[in-house]
Amino acid sequence: MEEWRRILAASVVKPKDLAKHLGVDPEEIEAVVGDYPMRITPTVMAMMKEKGDAIWKQVVPDQAETEDVDAEDDPLEEDLMSPVPHLVHRYPDRVLLMVTNQCPIYCRFCTRKRLVGKPGFLKKGELDRAIAYLKEHTEVRDVILSGGDPLLLPDHLLERILKALRTIPHLELIRIGSRVPGSLPQRITPKLCEIIKKYHPIYMNLHFNHPDELTPEVKAACGMLADAGVPLGAQTVLLKGVNDDPDVMTRLVHQLLLARVKPYYLYQADLTKGTNHFRTTVETGLNIIRALQGHTSGMAVPHFVIDAPGGGGKIPLLPADYLMHLDEDVAVLKNYENKTYHYPQPPKSNGRELPMVGTHSALTACGDGGKGGLNDL
Ligand SMILES: *Cc1c(COP(=O)(O)O)cnc(C)c1O
């Protein structure tokens, strides 16, 4: 058996085994794992320093999960947008392909809580149907392998899927969404990297929520993928008591860049049944973006998005005050220090865009330290 499989098999899956480590009451969470499975890899067990910390909250079952009875199982209506099994086609030019329901760890806030934990990988017949659909749909240029966690597939099954996808002439990008590098870094082997290299361009979006997840061995796994030519992004879920704080989030995005991972999305938590105790206000996310933008490397700032309930897709949000006013003459802007600046629009003539002539005073600072604004116009 490969080493990573032995390590995965040594994960904690039973409440009574967790009790030994950190003094949980196994009775309390026995009922929860009946509905929603638990798995915590040795790597993640070692990240937990005390009961109730930011790692603990993400992976240790909580009674609140089974008390959340009124919420919906599938608020994003993914099941309704599935033309063939395991494929979600919500946007015009890209699709999600769910290749397994297994994950290295079962996040307590998972959007696909209704599905995860069941055994098995995408079967040959199911893959054939997905490939047939994609061959017919020439508008699809981007396939995202998701699940579950695609990197839990054995090498030969992952390669079978990549190879089949690369028979589709109009398919440009393959993306893989994974929490494996941050929770089972031993799975990132030289052999896996060799397989991936053969099917470029492959992008990966890795799931990270807290700076303590970026241990030296996790960073090394990310480095191997980056060395294999995989551009790495991070997806982070905004979680109450875990990362709903500008200082924690600043440390996280800095650690990600050190691991050669570019923060991509910061998600407002979904309304999925069993996860609502993790939700924060929308302002919490906007304040985090405000704390990052301009104050640190632009590379460190993710897009803050809400995946709209009812299947509307991801909608980006920015603090409203960057663009204070916009008309045909001027944009009034506020920077990260709350200072106001005026950007004049290009001159118009009979509604036609003309080449710019004359002065090029593109950015005109008010220099009033933020006291000005609309009243000065
Ligand atoms: C997030 C998502 C995508 C990819 O969206 P990007 O904004 O391109 O990263 C595609 N399909 C579904 C169903 C998604 O939820």
CSV table of C-alpha atoms and ligand atoms in Angstrom, one decimal:
chain,number,residue,atom,x,y,z
A,1,MET,CA,0.0,0.0,0.0
A,2,GLU,CA,1.2,3.5,-0.8
A,3,GLU,CA,2.2,5.5,2.3
A,4,TRP,CA,-0.5,8.1,1.9
A,5,ARG,CA,-3.2,5.4,2.0
A,6,ARG,CA,-1.8,4.0,5.3
A,7,ILE,CA,-1.8,7.5,6.7
A,8,LEU,CA,-5.4,8.2,5.5
A,9,ALA,CA,-6.5,4.9,7.0
A,10,ALA,CA,-5.0,6.0,10.4
A,11,SER,CA,-7.4,8.9,10.5
A,12,VAL,CA,-9.8,9.4,13.4
A,13,VAL,CA,-13.3,8.4,12.3
A,14,LYS,CA,-15.0,7.3,15.6
A,15,PRO,CA,-16.0,9.7,18.4
A,16,LYS,CA,-14.5,7.4,21.0
A,17,ASP,CA,-11.0,7.7,19.4
A,18,LEU,CA,-11.3,11.5,19.4
A,19,ALA,CA,-12.1,11.4,23.1
A,20,LYS,CA,-8.7,9.9,23.8
A,21,HIS,CA,-6.9,12.8,22.1
A,22,LEU,CA,-8.7,15.9,23.3
A,23,GLY,CA,-11.3,15.0,25.9
A,24,VAL,CA,-14.5,15.2,23.8
A,25,ASP,CA,-17.7,13.6,25.2
A,26,PRO,CA,-18.2,10.8,22.6
A,27,GLU,CA,-21.8,10.4,23.5
A,28,GLU,CA,-22.6,13.9,22.5
A,29,ILE,CA,-21.3,13.6,18.9
A,30,GLU,CA,-22.3,9.9,18.3
A,31,ALA,CA,-25.6,11.0,16.9
A,32,VAL,CA,-24.0,13.7,14.7
A,33,VAL,CA,-21.6,11.2,12.9
A,34,GLY,CA,-24.6,9.0,12.2
A,35,ASP,CA,-25.9,11.8,9.9
A,36,TYR,CA,-22.6,13.4,8.9
A,37,PRO,CA,-19.4,11.4,8.9
A,38,MET,CA,-16.2,12.5,10.6
A,39,ARG,CA,-12.7,12.0,9.4
A,40,ILE,CA,-9.6,13.7,10.7
A,41,THR,CA,-6.2,12.9,9.2
A,42,PRO,CA,-3.1,12.5,11.5
A,43,THR,CA,-1.8,15.8,9.9
A,44,VAL,CA,-4.9,17.7,11.0
A,45,MET,CA,-5.0,16.0,14.4
A,46,ALA,CA,-1.5,17.4,15.0
A,47,MET,CA,-2.7,20.9,14.0
A,48,MET,CA,-5.2,21.0,16.8
A,49,LYS,CA,-3.7,22.5,19.9
A,50,GLU,CA,-6.8,22.7,22.1
A,51,LYS,CA,-10.4,21.9,22.3
A,52,GLY,CA,-12.4,24.5,20.4
A,53,ASP,CA,-9.6,26.1,18.4
A,54,ALA,CA,-9.8,27.1,14.8
A,55,ILE,CA,-8.8,23.7,13.4
A,56,TRP,CA,-11.0,21.8,15.9
A,57,LYS,CA,-14.1,23.8,14.9
A,58,GLN,CA,-13.6,22.8,11.3
A,59,VAL,CA,-13.4,19.1,11.8
A,60,VAL,CA,-14.9,18.0,15.1
A,61,PRO,CA,-18.6,17.2,15.0
A,62,ASP,CA,-20.9,19.6,16.9
A,63,GLN,CA,-24.5,18.9,18.1
A,64,ALA,CA,-25.5,22.2,16.4
A,65,GLU,CA,-25.3,20.3,13.1
A,66,THR,CA,-28.2,18.1,13.9
A,67,GLU,CA,-30.3,20.9,15.5
A,68,ASP,CA,-30.3,22.9,12.2
A,69,VAL,CA,-33.5,21.2,11.0
A,70,ASP,CA,-35.2,23.9,8.8
A,71,ALA,CA,-32.4,24.7,6.4
A,72,GLU,CA,-32.1,23.1,3.0
A,73,ASP,CA,-29.8,20.3,1.9
A,74,ASP,CA,-29.0,21.8,-1.5
A,75,PRO,CA,-29.4,25.6,-1.3
A,76,LEU,CA,-27.3,26.2,-4.4
A,77,GLU,CA,-29.7,23.9,-6.3
A,78,GLU,CA,-26.8,22.0,-7.8
A,79,ASP,CA,-29.0,18.8,-8.2
A,80,LEU,CA,-31.4,20.8,-10.5
A,81,MET,CA,-28.5,21.9,-12.7
A,82,SER,CA,-27.1,18.4,-13.3
A,83,PRO,CA,-27.8,17.3,-16.9
A,84,VAL,CA,-26.0,14.0,-16.4
A,85,PRO,CA,-25.1,12.3,-13.1
A,86,HIS,CA,-22.2,14.0,-11.2
A,87,LEU,CA,-22.0,17.0,-13.6
A,88,VAL,CA,-23.2,20.5,-12.7
A,89,HIS,CA,-23.6,22.9,-15.6
A,90,ARG,CA,-24.5,26.3,-14.1
A,91,TYR,CA,-22.4,28.7,-16.1
A,92,PRO,CA,-22.2,29.0,-19.9
A,93,ASP,CA,-18.6,27.9,-20.5
A,94,ARG,CA,-17.6,25.7,-17.5
A,95,VAL,CA,-18.8,22.7,-15.5
A,96,LEU,CA,-18.2,20.9,-12.3
A,97,LEU,CA,-17.5,17.2,-12.4
A,98,MET,CA,-17.9,15.4,-9.1
A,99,VAL,CA,-15.5,12.5,-9.2
A,100,THR,CA,-15.9,11.1,-5.7
A,101,ASN,CA,-17.8,11.7,-2.4
A,102,GLN,CA,-14.7,11.0,-0.3
A,103,CYS,CA,-12.6,13.6,1.4
A,104,PRO,CA,-9.4,13.4,3.5
A,105,ILE,CA,-11.3,15.3,6.3
A,106,TYR,CA,-15.0,16.0,6.6
A,107,CYS,CA,-15.4,19.8,7.0
A,108,ARG,CA,-18.3,20.4,9.4
A,109,PHE,CA,-19.4,23.4,7.2
A,110,CYS,CA,-19.4,21.5,3.9
A,111,THR,CA,-21.7,22.8,1.2
A,112,ARG,CA,-22.2,19.2,0.0
A,113,LYS,CA,-22.9,17.7,3.4
A,114,ARG,CA,-25.8,15.9,1.8
A,115,LEU,CA,-23.4,13.9,-0.4
A,116,VAL,CA,-20.0,13.5,1.2
A,117,GLY,CA,-18.7,10.4,3.0
A,118,LYS,CA,-20.3,7.8,0.7
A,119,PRO,CA,-17.8,5.3,-0.6
A,120,GLY,CA,-16.8,5.0,-4.3
A,121,PHE,CA,-15.4,6.9,-7.2
A,122,LEU,CA,-16.9,8.0,-10.5
A,123,LYS,CA,-17.5,4.7,-12.4
A,124,LYS,CA,-16.3,4.0,-15.9
A,125,GLY,CA,-19.9,4.2,-17.3
A,126,GLU,CA,-20.5,7.5,-15.5
A,127,LEU,CA,-17.3,9.0,-16.8
A,128,ASP,CA,-18.3,7.9,-20.3
A,129,ARG,CA,-21.6,9.7,-20.0
A,130,ALA,CA,-20.0,12.9,-18.7
A,131,ILE,CA,-17.4,12.8,-21.5
A,132,ALA,CA,-20.2,12.3,-24.1
A,133,TYR,CA,-22.1,15.3,-22.7
A,134,LEU,CA,-18.9,17.5,-22.8
A,135,LYS,CA,-18.2,16.4,-26.4
A,136,GLU,CA,-21.6,17.6,-27.5
A,137,HIS,CA,-21.4,20.8,-25.6
A,138,THR,CA,-18.7,22.7,-27.5
A,139,GLU,CA,-19.3,25.8,-25.4
A,140,VAL,CA,-17.6,24.2,-22.4
A,141,ARG,CA,-13.9,25.2,-22.2
A,142,ASP,CA,-13.2,24.7,-18.5
A,143,VAL,CA,-13.9,21.6,-16.4
A,144,ILE,CA,-13.5,21.6,-12.6
A,145,LEU,CA,-12.9,18.3,-10.9
A,146,SER,CA,-14.6,18.4,-7.6
A,147,GLY,CA,-16.4,16.1,-5.2
A,148,GLY,CA,-15.5,15.2,-2.6
A,149,ASP,CA,-11.8,15.5,-3.2
A,150,PRO,CA,-10.5,14.4,-6.6
A,151,LEU,CA,-7.0,13.9,-5.2
A,152,LEU,CA,-8.2,11.0,-3.1
A,153,LEU,CA,-8.6,9.0,-6.4
A,154,PRO,CA,-5.9,6.4,-6.9
A,155,ASP,CA,-3.4,7.6,-9.5
A,156,HIS,CA,-4.7,5.3,-12.3
A,157,LEU,CA,-8.3,6.5,-11.9
A,158,LEU,CA,-7.3,10.2,-11.8
A,159,GLU,CA,-5.2,9.6,-14.9
A,160,ARG,CA,-8.1,7.8,-16.6
A,161,ILE,CA,-10.3,10.9,-16.1
A,162,LEU,CA,-7.6,13.4,-17.2
A,163,LYS,CA,-6.8,11.4,-20.3
A,164,ALA,CA,-10.5,11.2,-21.2
A,165,LEU,CA,-11.0,14.9,-20.7
A,166,ARG,CA,-8.0,15.6,-23.0
A,167,THR,CA,-9.8,13.8,-25.9
A,168,ILE,CA,-12.3,16.7,-26.0
A,169,PRO,CA,-10.9,19.1,-28.6
A,170,HIS,CA,-12.6,22.3,-27.3
A,171,LEU,CA,-11.7,21.7,-23.7
A,172,GLU,CA,-9.1,24.3,-22.7
A,173,LEU,CA,-8.7,24.2,-18.9
A,174,ILE,CA,-8.9,21.5,-16.3
A,175,ARG,CA,-9.1,22.6,-12.7
A,176,ILE,CA,-9.0,20.5,-9.6
A,177,GLY,CA,-10.4,21.6,-6.3
A,178,SER,CA,-8.8,20.0,-3.3
A,179,ARG,CA,-8.2,20.0,0.4
A,180,VAL,CA,-5.6,17.3,0.2
A,181,PRO,CA,-2.4,19.4,0.2
A,182,GLY,CA,-3.6,21.0,3.5
A,183,SER,CA,-4.8,17.8,5.2
A,184,LEU,CA,-3.0,14.8,3.6
A,185,PRO,CA,0.2,16.3,2.2
A,186,GLN,CA,1.7,12.8,1.9
A,187,ARG,CA,-0.6,12.3,-1.1
A,188,ILE,CA,1.3,14.8,-3.2
A,189,THR,CA,3.9,12.4,-4.5
A,190,PRO,CA,6.4,12.7,-7.3
A,191,LYS,CA,4.4,10.2,-9.3
A,192,LEU,CA,1.2,12.3,-8.9
A,193,CYS,CA,3.1,15.3,-10.1
A,194,GLU,CA,4.4,13.4,-13.1
A,195,ILE,CA,0.8,12.4,-14.1
A,196,ILE,CA,-0.5,15.9,-13.7
A,197,LYS,CA,2.3,17.4,-15.8
A,198,LYS,CA,1.2,15.4,-18.8
A,199,TYR,CA,-2.3,17.1,-19.0
A,200,HIS,CA,-1.5,20.8,-18.6
A,201,PRO,CA,-2.9,23.4,-18.4
A,202,ILE,CA,-4.1,22.1,-15.0
A,203,TYR,CA,-5.0,24.6,-12.3
A,204,MET,CA,-5.7,23.8,-8.7
A,205,ASN,CA,-7.7,25.6,-6.1
A,206,LEU,CA,-6.8,24.5,-2.7
A,207,HIS,CA,-9.0,24.8,0.4
A,208,PHE,CA,-7.4,26.6,3.3
A,209,ASN,CA,-9.2,28.5,6.1
A,210,HIS,CA,-6.6,29.3,8.8
A,211,PRO,CA,-2.9,30.1,9.0
A,212,ASP,CA,-2.2,27.2,11.3
A,213,GLU,CA,-3.0,24.9,8.3
A,214,LEU,CA,0.2,26.0,6.5
A,215,THR,CA,2.7,23.8,8.3
A,216,PRO,CA,6.1,23.2,6.8
A,217,GLU,CA,5.1,19.8,5.3
A,218,VAL,CA,1.9,21.4,3.8
A,219,LYS,CA,4.0,24.1,2.3
A,220,ALA,CA,6.3,21.5,0.8
A,221,ALA,CA,3.4,19.7,-0.8
A,222,CYS,CA,2.2,23.0,-2.4
A,223,GLY,CA,5.7,23.6,-3.6
A,224,MET,CA,5.8,20.2,-5.3
A,225,LEU,CA,2.6,21.1,-7.2
A,226,ALA,CA,3.9,24.6,-8.1
A,227,ASP,CA,7.2,23.0,-9.3
A,228,ALA,CA,5.0,20.7,-11.5
A,229,GLY,CA,3.7,23.8,-13.2
A,230,VAL,CA,0.3,23.9,-11.5
A,231,PRO,CA,-0.9,27.5,-10.8
A,232,LEU,CA,-2.2,27.3,-7.3
A,233,GLY,CA,-5.2,29.3,-5.9
A,234,ALA,CA,-6.8,29.2,-2.5
A,235,GLN,CA,-10.5,29.0,-1.7
A,236,THR,CA,-11.4,30.0,1.9
A,237,VAL,CA,-14.8,29.9,3.6
A,238,LEU,CA,-15.5,32.7,6.0
A,239,LEU,CA,-16.3,30.8,9.3
A,240,LYS,CA,-17.5,32.1,12.6
A,241,GLY,CA,-14.9,31.5,15.3
A,242,VAL,CA,-12.4,30.3,12.8
A,243,ASN,CA,-11.3,33.1,10.5
A,244,ASP,CA,-13.9,35.9,10.9
A,245,ASP,CA,-11.2,38.4,11.9
A,246,PRO,CA,-9.0,40.7,9.8
A,247,ASP,CA,-5.8,39.8,11.6
A,248,VAL,CA,-6.3,36.0,11.2
A,249,MET,CA,-7.2,36.5,7.6
A,250,THR,CA,-4.2,38.7,7.0
A,251,ARG,CA,-1.9,36.0,8.5
A,252,LEU,CA,-3.7,33.4,6.3
A,253,VAL,CA,-3.2,35.2,3.0
A,254,HIS,CA,0.4,36.0,3.8
A,255,GLN,CA,1.1,32.3,4.6
A,256,LEU,CA,-0.7,31.3,1.4
A,257,LEU,CA,1.6,33.5,-0.7
A,258,LEU,CA,4.6,32.1,1.1
A,259,ALA,CA,3.3,28.6,0.1
A,260,ARG,CA,3.1,29.9,-3.6
A,261,VAL,CA,-0.7,29.8,-3.4
A,262,LYS,CA,-2.6,32.9,-4.6
A,263,PRO,CA,-5.8,33.7,-2.6
A,264,TYR,CA,-8.7,33.3,-5.1
A,265,TYR,CA,-12.1,33.2,-3.4
A,266,LEU,CA,-13.3,34.1,0.0
A,267,TYR,CA,-16.8,32.6,0.3
A,268,GLN,CA,-19.6,33.8,2.4
A,269,ALA,CA,-20.9,30.6,4.1
A,270,ASP,CA,-23.7,28.9,2.3
A,271,LEU,CA,-27.1,28.1,3.9
A,272,THR,CA,-26.6,24.3,3.8
A,273,LYS,CA,-28.5,22.4,6.5
A,274,GLY,CA,-26.2,21.4,9.3
A,275,THR,CA,-23.8,24.3,8.8
A,276,ASN,CA,-25.7,27.5,9.8
A,277,HIS,CA,-23.9,27.9,13.1
A,278,PHE,CA,-20.8,28.9,11.1
A,279,ARG,CA,-22.4,31.8,9.3
A,280,THR,CA,-21.2,35.4,9.8
A,281,THR,CA,-22.8,38.7,8.6
A,282,VAL,CA,-22.0,39.9,5.2
A,283,GLU,CA,-20.3,43.0,6.7
A,284,THR,CA,-17.7,40.7,8.4
A,285,GLY,CA,-16.5,39.7,4.9
A,286,LEU,CA,-16.6,43.3,3.6
A,287,ASN,CA,-14.6,44.5,6.6
A,288,ILE,CA,-11.9,41.8,5.9
A,289,ILE,CA,-11.6,42.9,2.3
A,290,ARG,CA,-11.4,46.5,3.5
A,291,ALA,CA,-8.6,45.5,5.9
A,292,LEU,CA,-6.6,43.8,3.1
A,293,GLN,CA,-7.1,45.9,0.0
A,294,GLY,CA,-4.3,48.5,-0.2
A,295,HIS,CA,-2.9,47.6,3.2
A,296,THR,CA,-1.0,44.6,1.8
A,297,SER,CA,0.1,43.0,-1.5
A,298,GLY,CA,-2.7,43.1,-4.0
A,299,MET,CA,-1.7,39.4,-4.7
A,300,ALA,CA,-2.9,38.6,-1.2
A,301,VAL,CA,-6.5,39.9,-1.7
A,302,PRO,CA,-9.1,37.3,-2.7
A,303,HIS,CA,-12.5,38.0,-4.3
A,304,PHE,CA,-15.2,38.0,-1.7
A,305,VAL,CA,-18.2,36.1,-3.1
A,306,ILE,CA,-21.6,34.9,-2.1
A,307,ASP,CA,-22.8,31.8,-3.9
A,308,ALA,CA,-26.4,33.0,-4.4
A,309,PRO,CA,-29.0,30.8,-2.8
A,310,GLY,CA,-31.3,29.4,-5.5
A,311,GLY,CA,-28.6,28.7,-7.9
A,312,GLY,CA,-27.6,32.2,-9.0
A,313,GLY,CA,-23.9,31.5,-9.0
A,314,LYS,CA,-21.1,33.4,-7.3
A,315,ILE,CA,-21.6,37.1,-7.0
A,316,PRO,CA,-18.6,39.3,-6.1
A,317,LEU,CA,-18.9,41.9,-3.3
A,318,LEU,CA,-16.7,44.9,-2.6
A,319,PRO,CA,-17.1,47.5,0.1
A,320,ALA,CA,-19.5,50.1,-1.4
A,321,ASP,CA,-17.4,53.2,-0.7
A,322,TYR,CA,-14.5,52.7,-3.1
A,323,LEU,CA,-16.7,54.2,-5.9
A,324,MET,CA,-18.4,57.1,-4.2
A,325,HIS,CA,-19.9,58.6,-7.3
A,326,LEU,CA,-19.9,58.0,-11.0
A,327,ASP,CA,-21.3,60.1,-13.8
A,328,GLU,CA,-20.3,60.9,-17.4
A,329,ASP,CA,-17.7,63.4,-16.3
A,330,VAL,CA,-16.0,61.9,-13.3
A,331,ALA,CA,-15.6,59.0,-11.0
A,332,VAL,CA,-15.2,60.0,-7.3
A,333,LEU,CA,-13.0,57.4,-5.6
A,334,LYS,CA,-12.1,56.6,-2.0
A,335,ASN,CA,-8.7,54.9,-1.3
A,336,TYR,CA,-7.7,52.5,1.5
A,337,GLU,CA,-6.8,55.5,3.7
A,338,ASN,CA,-10.2,57.0,3.3
A,339,LYS,CA,-8.9,59.8,1.0
A,340,THR,CA,-10.9,61.0,-1.9
A,341,TYR,CA,-9.7,61.2,-5.5
A,342,HIS,CA,-11.3,62.3,-8.7
A,343,TYR,CA,-10.7,60.4,-12.0
A,344,PRO,CA,-12.1,62.5,-15.0
A,345,GLN,CA,-13.9,60.5,-17.7
A,346,PRO,CA,-12.5,60.8,-21.3
A,347,PRO,CA,-14.2,63.7,-23.2
A,348,LYS,CA,-17.3,62.7,-25.3
A,349,SER,CA,-18.5,64.1,-28.6
A,350,ASN,CA,-21.9,63.1,-30.0
A,351,GLY,CA,-21.7,60.0,-27.9
A,352,ARG,CA,-18.7,58.7,-29.9
A,353,GLU,CA,-15.5,57.6,-28.2
A,354,LEU,CA,-12.7,59.8,-29.5
A,355,PRO,CA,-9.0,59.3,-29.1
A,356,MET,CA,-7.7,61.2,-26.1
A,357,VAL,CA,-6.0,64.5,-27.0
A,358,GLY,CA,-4.5,67.2,-24.9
A,359,THR,CA,-3.8,66.8,-21.3
A,360,HIS,CA,-3.5,63.4,-19.7
A,361,SER,CA,-4.0,64.3,-16.1
A,362,ALA,CA,-5.4,60.8,-15.5
A,363,LEU,CA,-5.6,60.8,-11.8
A,364,THR,CA,-6.3,64.1,-10.0
A,365,ALA,CA,-5.9,64.0,-6.3
A,366,CYS,CA,-8.1,66.2,-4.2
A,367,GLY,CA,-5.5,66.4,-1.6
A,368,ASP,CA,-8.2,67.2,1.0
A,369,GLY,CA,-7.5,64.2,3.2
A,370,GLY,CA,-10.9,62.8,2.6
A,371,LYS,CA,-13.0,65.7,3.7
A,372,GLY,CA,-14.2,66.4,0.2
A,373,GLY,CA,-16.3,64.2,-2.0
A,374,LEU,CA,-19.6,64.8,-3.6
A,375,ASN,CA,-20.1,68.3,-2.2
A,376,ASP,CA,-17.1,69.5,-4.0
A,377,LEU,CA,-18.3,68.6,-7.4
B,1,LIG,C1,-17.7,27.9,-8.5
B,1,LIG,C2,-18.3,27.1,-9.7
B,1,LIG,C3,-17.7,27.2,-10.9
B,1,LIG,C4,-16.4,27.9,-11.2
B,1,LIG,O1,-16.5,29.3,-11.0
B,1,LIG,P1,-15.3,30.3,-11.3
B,1,LIG,O2,-15.9,31.6,-10.9
B,1,LIG,O3,-15.0,30.2,-12.8
B,1,LIG,O4,-14.2,29.8,-10.5
B,1,LIG,C5,-18.3,26.5,-11.9
B,1,LIG,N1,-19.4,25.8,-11.8
B,1,LIG,C6,-20.0,25.8,-10.6
B,1,LIG,C7,-21.3,25.0,-10.4
B,1,LIG,C8,-19.5,26.4,-9.5
B,1,LIG,O5,-20.1,26.4,-8.3
